[in-house]
mmCIF file of C-alpha atoms in Angstrom:
data_model
loop_
_atom_site.group_PDB
_atom_site.id
_atom_site.type_symbol
_atom_site.label_atom_id
_atom_site.label_comp_id
_atom_site.label_asym_id
_atom_site.label_seq_id
_atom_site.Cartn_x
_atom_site.Cartn_y
_atom_site.Cartn_z
ATOM 1 C CA UNK U 21 19.581 -36.087 30.223
ATOM 2 C CA UNK U 22 17.115 -37.084 32.912
ATOM 3 C CA UNK U 23 14.277 -39.222 31.435
ATOM 4 C CA UNK U 24 11.366 -37.829 33.405
ATOM 5 C CA UNK U 25 8.728 -39.921 31.625
ATOM 6 C CA UNK U 26 10.514 -43.159 32.514
ATOM 7 C CA UNK U 27 11.146 -42.044 36.081
ATOM 8 C CA UNK U 28 7.496 -41.101 36.580
ATOM 9 C CA UNK U 29 6.435 -44.424 35.101
ATOM 10 C CA UNK U 30 8.553 -46.031 37.833
ATOM 11 C CA UNK U 31 6.643 -43.856 40.337
ATOM 12 C CA UNK U 32 2.976 -44.652 39.638
ATOM 13 C CA UNK U 33 1.628 -42.579 42.526
ATOM 14 C CA UNK U 34 2.555 -39.470 40.532
ATOM 15 C CA UNK U 35 -0.498 -40.235 38.380
ATOM 16 C CA UNK U 36 -2.716 -39.761 41.428
ATOM 17 C CA UNK U 37 -1.110 -37.069 43.571
ATOM 18 C CA UNK U 38 1.488 -34.341 43.655
ATOM 19 C CA UNK U 39 3.909 -35.808 46.152
ATOM 20 C CA UNK U 40 6.047 -33.027 47.625
ATOM 21 C CA UNK U 41 7.066 -34.569 50.949
ATOM 22 C CA UNK U 42 10.429 -36.087 50.076
ATOM 23 C CA UNK U 43 12.169 -34.596 53.105
ATOM 24 C CA UNK U 44 9.928 -36.895 55.141
ATOM 25 C CA UNK U 45 9.839 -40.088 53.113
ATOM 26 C CA UNK U 46 10.088 -40.177 49.326
ATOM 27 C CA UNK U 47 8.216 -42.468 46.957
ATOM 28 C CA UNK U 48 10.228 -45.620 46.283
ATOM 29 C CA UNK U 49 10.559 -46.599 42.598
ATOM 30 C CA UNK U 50 8.363 -49.548 41.613
ATOM 31 C CA UNK U 51 11.278 -51.790 40.505
ATOM 32 C CA UNK U 52 12.807 -51.468 43.973
ATOM 33 C CA UNK U 53 9.508 -52.265 45.668
ATOM 34 C CA UNK U 54 9.141 -55.319 43.417
ATOM 35 C CA UNK U 55 12.658 -56.531 44.241
ATOM 36 C CA UNK U 56 11.984 -56.219 47.968
ATOM 37 C CA UNK U 57 8.723 -58.134 47.622
ATOM 38 C CA UNK U 58 10.531 -60.852 45.689
ATOM 39 C CA UNK U 59 13.077 -61.119 48.471
ATOM 40 C CA UNK U 60 10.346 -61.443 51.096
ATOM 41 C CA UNK U 61 8.697 -64.117 48.966
ATOM 42 C CA UNK U 62 12.020 -65.955 48.868
ATOM 43 C CA UNK U 63 12.269 -65.801 52.659
ATOM 44 C CA UNK U 64 8.738 -67.151 52.917
ATOM 45 C CA UNK U 65 9.640 -70.002 50.565
ATOM 46 C CA UNK U 66 13.033 -71.148 51.843
ATOM 47 C CA UNK U 67 13.503 -69.288 55.144
ATOM 48 C CA UNK U 68 15.448 -66.214 56.117
ATOM 49 C CA UNK U 69 18.822 -67.906 56.568
ATOM 50 C CA UNK U 70 18.741 -69.696 53.240
ATOM 51 C CA UNK U 71 17.501 -66.576 51.450
ATOM 52 C CA UNK U 72 20.379 -64.537 52.836
ATOM 53 C CA UNK U 73 22.852 -67.210 51.766
ATOM 54 C CA UNK U 74 21.416 -67.430 48.265
ATOM 55 C CA UNK U 75 21.429 -63.631 47.842
ATOM 56 C CA UNK U 76 24.721 -63.039 49.682
ATOM 57 C CA UNK U 77 26.496 -61.478 46.702
ATOM 58 C CA UNK U 78 23.717 -58.963 46.050
ATOM 59 C CA UNK U 79 23.432 -58.116 49.725
ATOM 60 C CA UNK U 80 27.167 -57.640 50.073
ATOM 61 C CA UNK U 81 27.238 -55.386 46.998
ATOM 62 C CA UNK U 82 25.275 -52.746 48.921
ATOM 63 C CA UNK U 83 28.473 -51.703 50.677
ATOM 64 C CA UNK U 84 30.143 -51.017 47.335
ATOM 65 C CA UNK U 85 27.101 -49.108 46.087
ATOM 66 C CA UNK U 86 27.019 -46.817 49.119
ATOM 67 C CA UNK U 87 30.777 -46.342 48.854
ATOM 68 C CA UNK U 88 30.401 -45.225 45.212
ATOM 69 C CA UNK U 89 27.639 -42.827 46.214
ATOM 70 C CA UNK U 90 29.914 -41.188 48.792
ATOM 71 C CA UNK U 91 33.309 -41.554 47.077
ATOM 72 C CA UNK U 92 34.436 -43.723 49.977
ATOM 73 C CA UNK U 93 35.741 -47.264 50.526
ATOM 74 C CA UNK U 94 33.414 -50.215 51.122
ATOM 75 C CA UNK U 95 35.229 -51.105 54.345
ATOM 76 C CA UNK U 96 34.356 -47.632 55.672
ATOM 77 C CA UNK U 97 30.602 -48.274 55.371
ATOM 78 C CA UNK U 98 28.291 -49.733 58.027
ATOM 79 C CA UNK U 99 24.692 -50.590 57.124
ATOM 80 C CA UNK U 100 22.296 -49.952 59.994
ATOM 81 C CA UNK U 101 18.598 -49.617 60.771
ATOM 82 C CA UNK U 102 18.281 -45.880 60.185
ATOM 83 C CA UNK U 103 20.151 -42.578 60.189
ATOM 84 C CA UNK U 104 19.614 -42.097 63.923
ATOM 85 C CA UNK U 105 21.368 -45.369 64.728
ATOM 86 C CA UNK U 106 24.169 -44.462 62.312
ATOM 87 C CA UNK U 107 24.710 -41.079 63.938
ATOM 88 C CA UNK U 108 24.419 -42.472 67.464
ATOM 89 C CA UNK U 109 26.939 -45.242 66.863
ATOM 90 C CA UNK U 110 29.505 -42.681 65.746
ATOM 91 C CA UNK U 111 28.731 -40.076 68.396
ATOM 92 C CA UNK U 112 28.529 -42.421 71.372
ATOM 93 C CA UNK U 113 31.748 -44.149 70.311
ATOM 94 C CA UNK U 114 33.467 -40.777 70.458
ATOM 95 C CA UNK U 115 31.672 -39.938 73.705
ATOM 96 C CA UNK U 116 33.478 -42.831 75.375
ATOM 97 C CA UNK U 117 36.672 -40.778 74.954
ATOM 98 C CA UNK U 118 35.318 -37.475 76.339
ATOM 99 C CA UNK U 119 36.519 -35.978 79.619
ATOM 100 C CA UNK U 120 35.075 -33.178 81.788
ATOM 101 C CA UNK U 121 35.714 -29.805 80.164
ATOM 102 C CA UNK U 122 35.908 -31.166 76.610
ATOM 103 C CA UNK U 123 33.882 -29.183 74.091
ATOM 104 C CA UNK U 124 31.507 -30.029 71.227
ATOM 105 C CA UNK U 125 30.914 -27.393 68.562
ATOM 106 C CA UNK U 126 27.611 -27.516 66.681
ATOM 107 C CA UNK U 127 25.323 -25.283 64.592
ATOM 108 C CA UNK U 128 22.235 -23.255 65.400
ATOM 109 C CA UNK U 129 20.049 -25.372 63.103
ATOM 110 C CA UNK U 130 21.125 -28.676 64.651
ATOM 111 C CA UNK U 131 18.492 -31.408 64.650
ATOM 112 C CA UNK U 132 16.739 -32.235 67.924
ATOM 113 C CA UNK U 133 17.708 -35.924 67.946
ATOM 114 C CA UNK U 134 21.374 -34.984 67.820
ATOM 115 C CA UNK U 135 21.192 -32.165 70.323
ATOM 116 C CA UNK U 136 19.485 -34.211 73.027
ATOM 117 C CA UNK U 137 22.338 -36.704 72.687
ATOM 118 C CA UNK U 138 24.787 -33.838 73.271
ATOM 119 C CA UNK U 139 22.819 -32.890 76.371
ATOM 120 C CA UNK U 140 22.848 -36.440 77.697
ATOM 121 C CA UNK U 141 26.616 -36.737 77.391
ATOM 122 C CA UNK U 142 27.071 -33.257 78.855
ATOM 123 C CA UNK U 143 25.104 -34.368 81.919
ATOM 124 C CA UNK U 144 27.008 -37.653 82.154
ATOM 125 C CA UNK U 145 30.531 -36.496 81.415
ATOM 126 C CA UNK U 146 30.717 -32.784 82.140
ATOM 127 C CA UNK U 147 31.462 -31.742 78.579
ATOM 128 C CA UNK U 148 30.435 -28.373 77.153
ATOM 129 C CA UNK U 149 28.200 -27.745 74.138
ATOM 130 C CA UNK U 150 29.007 -24.569 72.228
ATOM 131 C CA UNK U 151 26.810 -23.374 69.369
ATOM 132 C CA UNK U 152 28.538 -21.649 66.473
ATOM 133 C CA UNK U 153 26.601 -18.518 65.474
ATOM 134 C CA UNK U 154 25.158 -18.094 61.999
ATOM 135 C CA UNK U 155 26.291 -15.611 59.384
ATOM 136 C CA UNK U 156 24.093 -13.013 57.703
ATOM 137 C CA UNK U 157 22.618 -15.641 55.358
ATOM 138 C CA UNK U 158 21.645 -17.937 58.237
ATOM 139 C CA UNK U 159 24.338 -20.536 57.550
ATOM 140 C CA UNK U 160 26.977 -21.570 60.060
ATOM 141 C CA UNK U 161 29.552 -18.780 60.312
ATOM 142 C CA UNK U 162 32.827 -20.403 59.260
ATOM 143 C CA UNK U 163 34.961 -17.530 60.575
ATOM 144 C CA UNK U 164 33.228 -17.780 63.955
ATOM 145 C CA UNK U 165 33.872 -21.520 63.994
ATOM 146 C CA UNK U 166 37.572 -20.920 63.408
ATOM 147 C CA UNK U 167 37.692 -18.448 66.289
ATOM 148 C CA UNK U 168 36.009 -20.913 68.640
ATOM 149 C CA UNK U 169 38.592 -23.654 68.150
ATOM 150 C CA UNK U 170 40.833 -24.448 71.092
ATOM 151 C CA UNK U 171 42.554 -27.518 72.513
ATOM 152 C CA UNK U 172 39.412 -28.560 74.387
ATOM 153 C CA UNK U 173 37.328 -29.023 71.218
ATOM 154 C CA UNK U 174 37.025 -32.780 70.721
ATOM 155 C CA UNK U 175 34.218 -32.861 68.145
ATOM 156 C CA UNK U 176 32.594 -30.717 65.477
ATOM 157 C CA UNK U 177 29.113 -32.089 64.735
ATOM 158 C CA UNK U 178 26.630 -30.350 62.443
ATOM 159 C CA UNK U 179 23.669 -31.117 60.244
ATOM 160 C CA UNK U 180 24.468 -30.370 56.599
ATOM 161 C CA UNK U 181 20.861 -29.815 55.470
ATOM 162 C CA UNK U 182 18.575 -29.130 58.446
ATOM 163 C CA UNK U 183 15.078 -30.550 58.621
ATOM 164 C CA UNK U 184 13.541 -27.182 57.716
ATOM 165 C CA UNK U 185 14.661 -23.741 56.593
ATOM 166 C CA UNK U 186 16.047 -24.782 53.211
ATOM 167 C CA UNK U 187 19.564 -24.261 54.504
ATOM 168 C CA UNK U 188 22.623 -26.087 53.229
ATOM 169 C CA UNK U 189 25.393 -25.462 55.748
ATOM 170 C CA UNK U 190 28.969 -24.952 54.432
ATOM 171 C CA UNK U 191 29.930 -28.539 55.178
ATOM 172 C CA UNK U 192 33.126 -28.623 53.109
ATOM 173 C CA UNK U 193 34.438 -25.385 54.647
ATOM 174 C CA UNK U 194 33.798 -26.850 58.090
ATOM 175 C CA UNK U 195 35.713 -29.938 57.005
ATOM 176 C CA UNK U 196 38.758 -27.872 56.094
ATOM 177 C CA UNK U 197 38.816 -26.346 59.557
ATOM 178 C CA UNK U 198 38.331 -29.711 61.245
ATOM 179 C CA UNK U 199 41.208 -31.246 59.288
ATOM 180 C CA UNK U 200 43.504 -28.284 59.890
ATOM 181 C CA UNK U 201 43.035 -28.698 63.645
ATOM 182 C CA UNK U 202 42.812 -32.532 63.624
ATOM 183 C CA UNK U 203 39.352 -32.505 65.223
ATOM 184 C CA UNK U 204 36.873 -35.326 64.493
ATOM 185 C CA UNK U 205 34.008 -34.101 62.319
ATOM 186 C CA UNK U 206 30.588 -35.773 62.374
ATOM 187 C CA UNK U 207 28.266 -34.689 59.567
ATOM 188 C CA UNK U 208 24.556 -35.504 59.568
ATOM 189 C CA UNK U 209 23.736 -35.973 55.881
ATOM 190 C CA UNK U 210 20.212 -37.296 56.348
ATOM 191 C CA UNK U 211 18.508 -34.633 54.202
ATOM 192 C CA UNK U 212 21.383 -34.229 51.735
ATOM 193 C CA UNK U 213 21.870 -37.755 50.415
ATOM 194 C CA UNK U 214 19.796 -38.340 47.309
ATOM 195 C CA UNK U 215 19.202 -34.693 46.444
ATOM 196 C CA UNK U 216 22.812 -33.480 46.289
ATOM 197 C CA UNK U 217 26.224 -34.667 45.185
ATOM 198 C CA UNK U 218 28.014 -36.123 48.203
ATOM 199 C CA UNK U 219 31.805 -36.463 48.070
ATOM 200 C CA UNK U 220 33.308 -37.482 51.387
ATOM 201 C CA UNK U 221 36.793 -36.412 50.343
ATOM 202 C CA UNK U 222 35.586 -32.934 49.375
ATOM 203 C CA UNK U 223 33.502 -32.641 52.553
ATOM 204 C CA UNK U 224 36.437 -33.536 54.770
ATOM 205 C CA UNK U 225 34.275 -35.281 57.358
ATOM 206 C CA UNK U 226 35.392 -38.251 59.421
ATOM 207 C CA UNK U 227 31.863 -39.605 59.999
ATOM 208 C CA UNK U 228 28.716 -39.257 57.902
ATOM 209 C CA UNK U 229 25.230 -40.582 58.682
ATOM 210 C CA UNK U 230 22.244 -40.907 56.368
ATOM 211 C CA UNK U 231 18.923 -42.640 55.798
ATOM 212 C CA UNK U 232 17.446 -44.534 52.879
ATOM 213 C CA UNK U 233 13.890 -43.266 53.128
ATOM 214 C CA UNK U 234 14.232 -39.579 52.234
ATOM 215 C CA UNK U 235 15.661 -38.162 49.007
ATOM 216 C CA UNK U 236 17.448 -41.422 48.283
ATOM 217 C CA UNK U 237 14.003 -43.014 47.719
ATOM 218 C CA UNK U 238 14.846 -46.210 49.578
ATOM 219 C CA UNK U 239 12.801 -48.086 52.188
ATOM 220 C CA UNK U 240 12.147 -47.075 55.765
ATOM 221 C CA UNK U 241 14.256 -48.950 58.257
ATOM 222 C CA UNK U 242 17.474 -48.512 56.292
ATOM 223 C CA UNK U 243 20.466 -46.263 56.788
ATOM 224 C CA UNK U 244 24.237 -46.157 56.730
ATOM 225 C CA UNK U 245 27.274 -44.772 58.473
ATOM 226 C CA UNK U 246 30.534 -43.758 56.840
ATOM 227 C CA UNK U 247 33.507 -43.628 59.167
ATOM 228 C CA UNK U 248 37.022 -42.879 58.043
ATOM 229 C CA UNK U 249 39.193 -45.947 58.454
ATOM 230 C CA UNK U 250 41.920 -44.257 60.484
ATOM 231 C CA UNK U 251 39.391 -43.027 63.029
ATOM 232 C CA UNK U 252 37.289 -46.175 62.955
ATOM 233 C CA UNK U 253 40.212 -48.343 64.019
ATOM 234 C CA UNK U 254 40.747 -46.138 67.083
ATOM 235 C CA UNK U 255 37.125 -46.228 68.264
ATOM 236 C CA UNK U 256 35.332 -48.743 70.423
ATOM 237 C CA UNK U 257 31.645 -48.989 69.417
ATOM 238 C CA UNK U 258 29.277 -48.118 72.282
ATOM 239 C CA UNK U 259 27.623 -51.548 71.948
ATOM 240 C CA UNK U 260 28.835 -54.717 70.255
ATOM 241 C CA UNK U 261 27.746 -58.250 69.566
ATOM 242 C CA UNK U 262 29.392 -61.332 68.060
ATOM 243 C CA UNK U 263 29.119 -59.856 64.543
ATOM 244 C CA UNK U 264 30.951 -56.674 65.517
ATOM 245 C CA UNK U 265 33.582 -58.613 67.448
ATOM 246 C CA UNK U 266 34.868 -62.183 67.532
ATOM 247 C CA UNK U 267 34.855 -63.893 70.922
ATOM 248 C CA UNK U 268 38.384 -65.260 70.661
ATOM 249 C CA UNK U 269 38.902 -66.456 74.251
ATOM 250 C CA UNK U 270 36.987 -66.704 77.507
ATOM 251 C CA UNK U 271 38.190 -63.259 78.562
ATOM 252 C CA UNK U 272 38.852 -61.528 75.236
ATOM 253 C CA UNK U 273 37.187 -60.303 72.073
ATOM 254 C CA UNK U 274 38.593 -58.757 68.897
ATOM 255 C CA UNK U 275 36.716 -56.083 66.999
ATOM 256 C CA UNK U 276 36.329 -56.353 63.260
ATOM 257 C CA UNK U 277 38.834 -54.292 61.281
ATOM 258 C CA UNK U 278 36.183 -52.587 59.139
ATOM 259 C CA UNK U 279 33.201 -50.307 59.698
ATOM 260 C CA UNK U 280 30.942 -53.312 60.220
ATOM 261 C CA UNK U 281 32.113 -53.255 63.845
ATOM 262 C CA UNK U 282 29.309 -50.680 64.185
ATOM 263 C CA UNK U 283 26.677 -53.155 62.966
ATOM 264 C CA UNK U 284 24.922 -55.996 64.745
ATOM 265 C CA UNK U 285 24.186 -59.479 63.491
ATOM 266 C CA UNK U 286 20.437 -59.258 62.834
ATOM 267 C CA UNK U 287 18.988 -56.906 60.251
ATOM 268 C CA UNK U 288 16.211 -56.479 57.706
ATOM 269 C CA UNK U 289 17.713 -57.985 54.551
ATOM 270 C CA UNK U 290 14.841 -56.914 52.300
ATOM 271 C CA UNK U 291 15.324 -53.303 53.388
ATOM 272 C CA UNK U 292 19.088 -53.632 52.963
ATOM 273 C CA UNK U 293 18.592 -54.887 49.416
ATOM 274 C CA UNK U 294 16.173 -52.025 48.746
ATOM 275 C CA UNK U 295 18.690 -49.495 50.047
ATOM 276 C CA UNK U 296 21.347 -50.771 47.670
ATOM 277 C CA UNK U 297 18.968 -50.683 44.724
ATOM 278 C CA UNK U 298 17.899 -47.132 45.618
ATOM 279 C CA UNK U 299 21.534 -46.047 45.623
ATOM 280 C CA UNK U 300 22.096 -47.712 42.256
ATOM 281 C CA UNK U 301 18.942 -46.069 40.874
ATOM 282 C CA UNK U 302 20.161 -42.614 41.889
ATOM 283 C CA UNK U 303 23.658 -43.259 40.551
ATOM 284 C CA UNK U 304 22.240 -44.380 37.209
ATOM 285 C CA UNK U 305 20.374 -41.080 36.856
ATOM 286 C CA UNK U 306 23.316 -39.031 38.091
ATOM 287 C CA UNK U 307 23.475 -36.981 41.260
ATOM 288 C CA UNK U 308 24.516 -33.831 39.418
ATOM 289 C CA UNK U 309 21.389 -34.061 37.266
ATOM 290 C CA UNK U 310 19.249 -34.807 40.315
ATOM 291 C CA UNK U 311 20.667 -31.867 42.245
ATOM 292 C CA UNK U 312 20.123 -29.454 39.365
ATOM 293 C CA UNK U 313 16.494 -30.489 38.967
ATOM 294 C CA UNK U 314 15.806 -30.344 42.709
ATOM 295 C CA UNK U 315 17.187 -26.818 42.850
ATOM 296 C CA UNK U 316 15.151 -25.767 39.834
ATOM 297 C CA UNK U 317 11.877 -27.101 41.222
ATOM 298 C CA UNK U 318 12.409 -25.737 44.722
ATOM 299 C CA UNK U 319 13.414 -22.370 43.276
ATOM 300 C CA UNK U 320 10.230 -22.315 41.222
ATOM 301 C CA UNK U 321 8.204 -23.090 44.350
ATOM 302 C CA UNK U 322 9.872 -20.333 46.372
ATOM 303 C CA UNK U 323 9.326 -17.809 43.593
ATOM 304 C CA UNK U 324 5.664 -18.774 43.354
ATOM 305 C CA UNK U 325 5.111 -18.526 47.095
ATOM 306 C CA UNK U 326 6.823 -15.131 47.291
ATOM 307 C CA UNK U 327 4.293 -13.791 44.795
ATOM 308 C CA UNK U 328 1.406 -14.537 47.189
ATOM 309 C CA UNK U 329 0.388 -11.757 49.602
ATOM 310 C CA UNK U 330 0.633 -13.036 53.173
ATOM 311 C CA UNK U 331 2.930 -15.922 52.295
ATOM 312 C CA UNK U 332 6.405 -15.906 53.828
ATOM 313 C CA UNK U 333 9.214 -18.201 52.724
ATOM 314 C CA UNK U 334 11.246 -18.998 55.848
ATOM 315 C CA UNK U 335 14.331 -20.421 54.159
ATOM 316 C CA UNK U 336 17.952 -19.545 54.859
ATOM 317 C CA UNK U 337 21.255 -19.658 53.041
ATOM 318 C CA UNK U 338 22.641 -18.301 49.810
ATOM 319 C CA UNK U 339 22.100 -21.554 47.913
ATOM 320 C CA UNK U 340 19.149 -23.315 49.554
ATOM 321 C CA UNK U 341 18.288 -26.983 49.267
ATOM 322 C CA UNK U 342 15.090 -28.608 47.988
ATOM 323 C CA UNK U 343 13.353 -28.186 51.363
ATOM 324 C CA UNK U 344 10.984 -25.226 51.148
ATOM 325 C CA UNK U 345 9.620 -23.894 54.465
ATOM 326 C CA UNK U 346 6.882 -21.280 54.557
ATOM 327 C CA UNK U 347 3.909 -19.835 56.423
ATOM 328 C CA UNK U 348 0.602 -18.316 55.341
ATOM 329 C CA UNK U 349 -0.666 -15.469 57.504
ATOM 330 C CA UNK U 350 -3.645 -16.478 59.591
ATOM 331 C CA UNK U 351 -3.600 -20.132 58.542
ATOM 332 C CA UNK U 352 -2.043 -22.821 60.727
ATOM 333 C CA UNK U 353 0.501 -25.090 59.096
ATOM 334 C CA UNK U 354 -1.589 -28.168 59.882
ATOM 335 C CA UNK U 355 -4.570 -26.631 58.091
ATOM 336 C CA UNK U 356 -2.460 -25.942 55.006
ATOM 337 C CA UNK U 357 -1.250 -29.548 55.018
ATOM 338 C CA UNK U 358 -4.834 -30.821 55.361
ATOM 339 C CA UNK U 359 -6.146 -28.582 52.568
ATOM 340 C CA UNK U 360 -3.339 -29.748 50.333
ATOM 341 C CA UNK U 361 -4.081 -33.403 51.111
ATOM 342 C CA UNK U 362 -7.730 -32.866 50.151
ATOM 343 C CA UNK U 363 -6.461 -31.601 46.790
ATOM 344 C CA UNK U 364 -4.183 -34.668 46.360
ATOM 345 C CA UNK U 365 -1.038 -32.711 47.179
ATOM 346 C CA UNK U 366 1.190 -34.277 49.838
ATOM 347 C CA UNK U 367 3.299 -31.913 51.940
ATOM 348 C CA UNK U 368 4.280 -31.799 55.616
ATOM 349 C CA UNK U 369 4.873 -29.535 58.599
ATOM 350 C CA UNK U 370 7.876 -28.931 60.835
ATOM 351 C CA UNK U 371 7.614 -28.156 64.535
ATOM 352 C CA UNK U 372 9.950 -25.582 66.108
ATOM 353 C CA UNK U 373 11.134 -28.226 68.584
ATOM 354 C CA UNK U 374 12.941 -30.047 65.775
ATOM 355 C CA UNK U 375 15.448 -27.183 65.459
ATOM 356 C CA UNK U 376 14.863 -25.351 68.724
ATOM 357 C CA UNK U 377 17.849 -22.993 68.734
ATOM 358 C CA UNK U 378 17.223 -21.727 65.210
ATOM 359 C CA UNK U 379 13.456 -21.597 65.806
ATOM 360 C CA UNK U 380 13.826 -19.559 68.989
ATOM 361 C CA UNK U 381 16.334 -17.216 67.375
ATOM 362 C CA UNK U 382 13.912 -16.544 64.499
ATOM 363 C CA UNK U 383 10.694 -16.844 66.553
ATOM 364 C CA UNK U 384 9.368 -19.469 64.164
ATOM 365 C CA UNK U 385 5.914 -21.031 64.404
ATOM 366 C CA UNK U 386 5.128 -24.486 63.035
ATOM 367 C CA UNK U 387 6.215 -24.301 59.395
ATOM 368 C CA UNK U 388 4.704 -25.792 56.278
ATOM 369 C CA UNK U 389 7.370 -27.921 54.615
ATOM 370 C CA UNK U 390 7.307 -28.858 50.933
ATOM 371 C CA UNK U 391 10.170 -30.772 49.368
ATOM 372 C CA UNK U 392 10.038 -31.456 45.613
ATOM 373 C CA UNK U 393 12.251 -34.088 44.048
ATOM 374 C CA UNK U 394 13.519 -34.849 40.572
ATOM 375 C CA UNK U 395 10.496 -37.014 39.713
ATOM 376 C CA UNK U 396 8.134 -34.082 40.255
ATOM 377 C CA UNK U 397 7.145 -31.822 37.374
ATOM 378 C CA UNK U 398 6.538 -28.107 37.176
ATOM 379 C CA UNK U 399 2.760 -28.543 37.135
ATOM 380 C CA UNK U 400 2.823 -30.215 40.550
ATOM 381 C CA UNK U 401 4.802 -27.336 42.018
ATOM 382 C CA UNK U 402 2.422 -24.830 40.426
ATOM 383 C CA UNK U 403 -0.584 -26.693 41.845
ATOM 384 C CA UNK U 404 0.737 -26.163 45.360
ATOM 385 C CA UNK U 405 1.348 -22.475 44.675
ATOM 386 C CA UNK U 406 -2.188 -22.099 43.291
ATOM 387 C CA UNK U 407 -3.672 -23.879 46.324
ATOM 388 C CA UNK U 408 -1.820 -21.572 48.719
ATOM 389 C CA UNK U 409 -2.947 -18.548 46.733
ATOM 390 C CA UNK U 410 -6.528 -19.767 46.959
ATOM 391 C CA UNK U 411 -6.255 -20.061 50.733
ATOM 392 C CA UNK U 412 -5.460 -16.371 50.971
#
């Protein structure tokens, strides 16, 4: 049973505001913040090198924590600066193998940062980008994906939970298709990790990228990449240094035999420690319990918004995530966000450019985005509904 009182005590800002912006950056639990401060104090006292040596066991344990979170192996985990770096290291490593005429298959709600990378490699290498259409619910159409497979498809890359729209794409069903056709599968899990159960084996993906700062409640400047060992050993990272590879002779280097070949030597050890502690915090609560509460709170918010004349919930999918996207007739999203802030309610907005294909297909304006998490209570959700009703 989730101990909400204890969790909220670990999140003191909940006493001052309704924080419903976890798809942007969640509130980090106070014990994790304290541990990161202690680590910085240690660096200030004995220096960064000595601090890292003294805390080596704790820092190394982060790999095992992330592996437990994902049901993966520690040697398949790379710890990097953020989810973008994680995704880019995987994608650009694969891109080194692409030839003119090769195809990438992606989804309509793909995130802008990923899609511009597709475009760059298409311009450089002459590959093709093909977008899988959505089904009636707005999710990626799995049957259409199957029909689009041919020998030229060298990568399936989708975002599991897009930045807006509430959608949770059928990631595991995509994984089954990718495995059946032996096609590498890159899954952006940035908005999924921390709010949903993540099982790499069930998902069937070969690569998975995520951040610490969102629903995982870790620090900014932290992220990780999972890459399946069999694929990892076949890939050359797009950039390397002397941590990723040993300089074994004047004219030769040897890559590491684990996922850390996608890391570099220098990193933010305080943030790395915080990431590991955030993972452990979520695991101690239980991801099944977290997911159930997130779905309950976001469902309550959607129901409340649908009861307001002139409010439109813009979410997709049969089983939406904890990201609630909506508009209020005649009121700009930025104004809704500002009015909420004045009432000590923190929410955000999402620009159509972040998911351009989906936004153009649905003619979306800038959306208001609210994303409750397990540490929120029903009253906070109801406060946002009441504020939106008052704006009408």
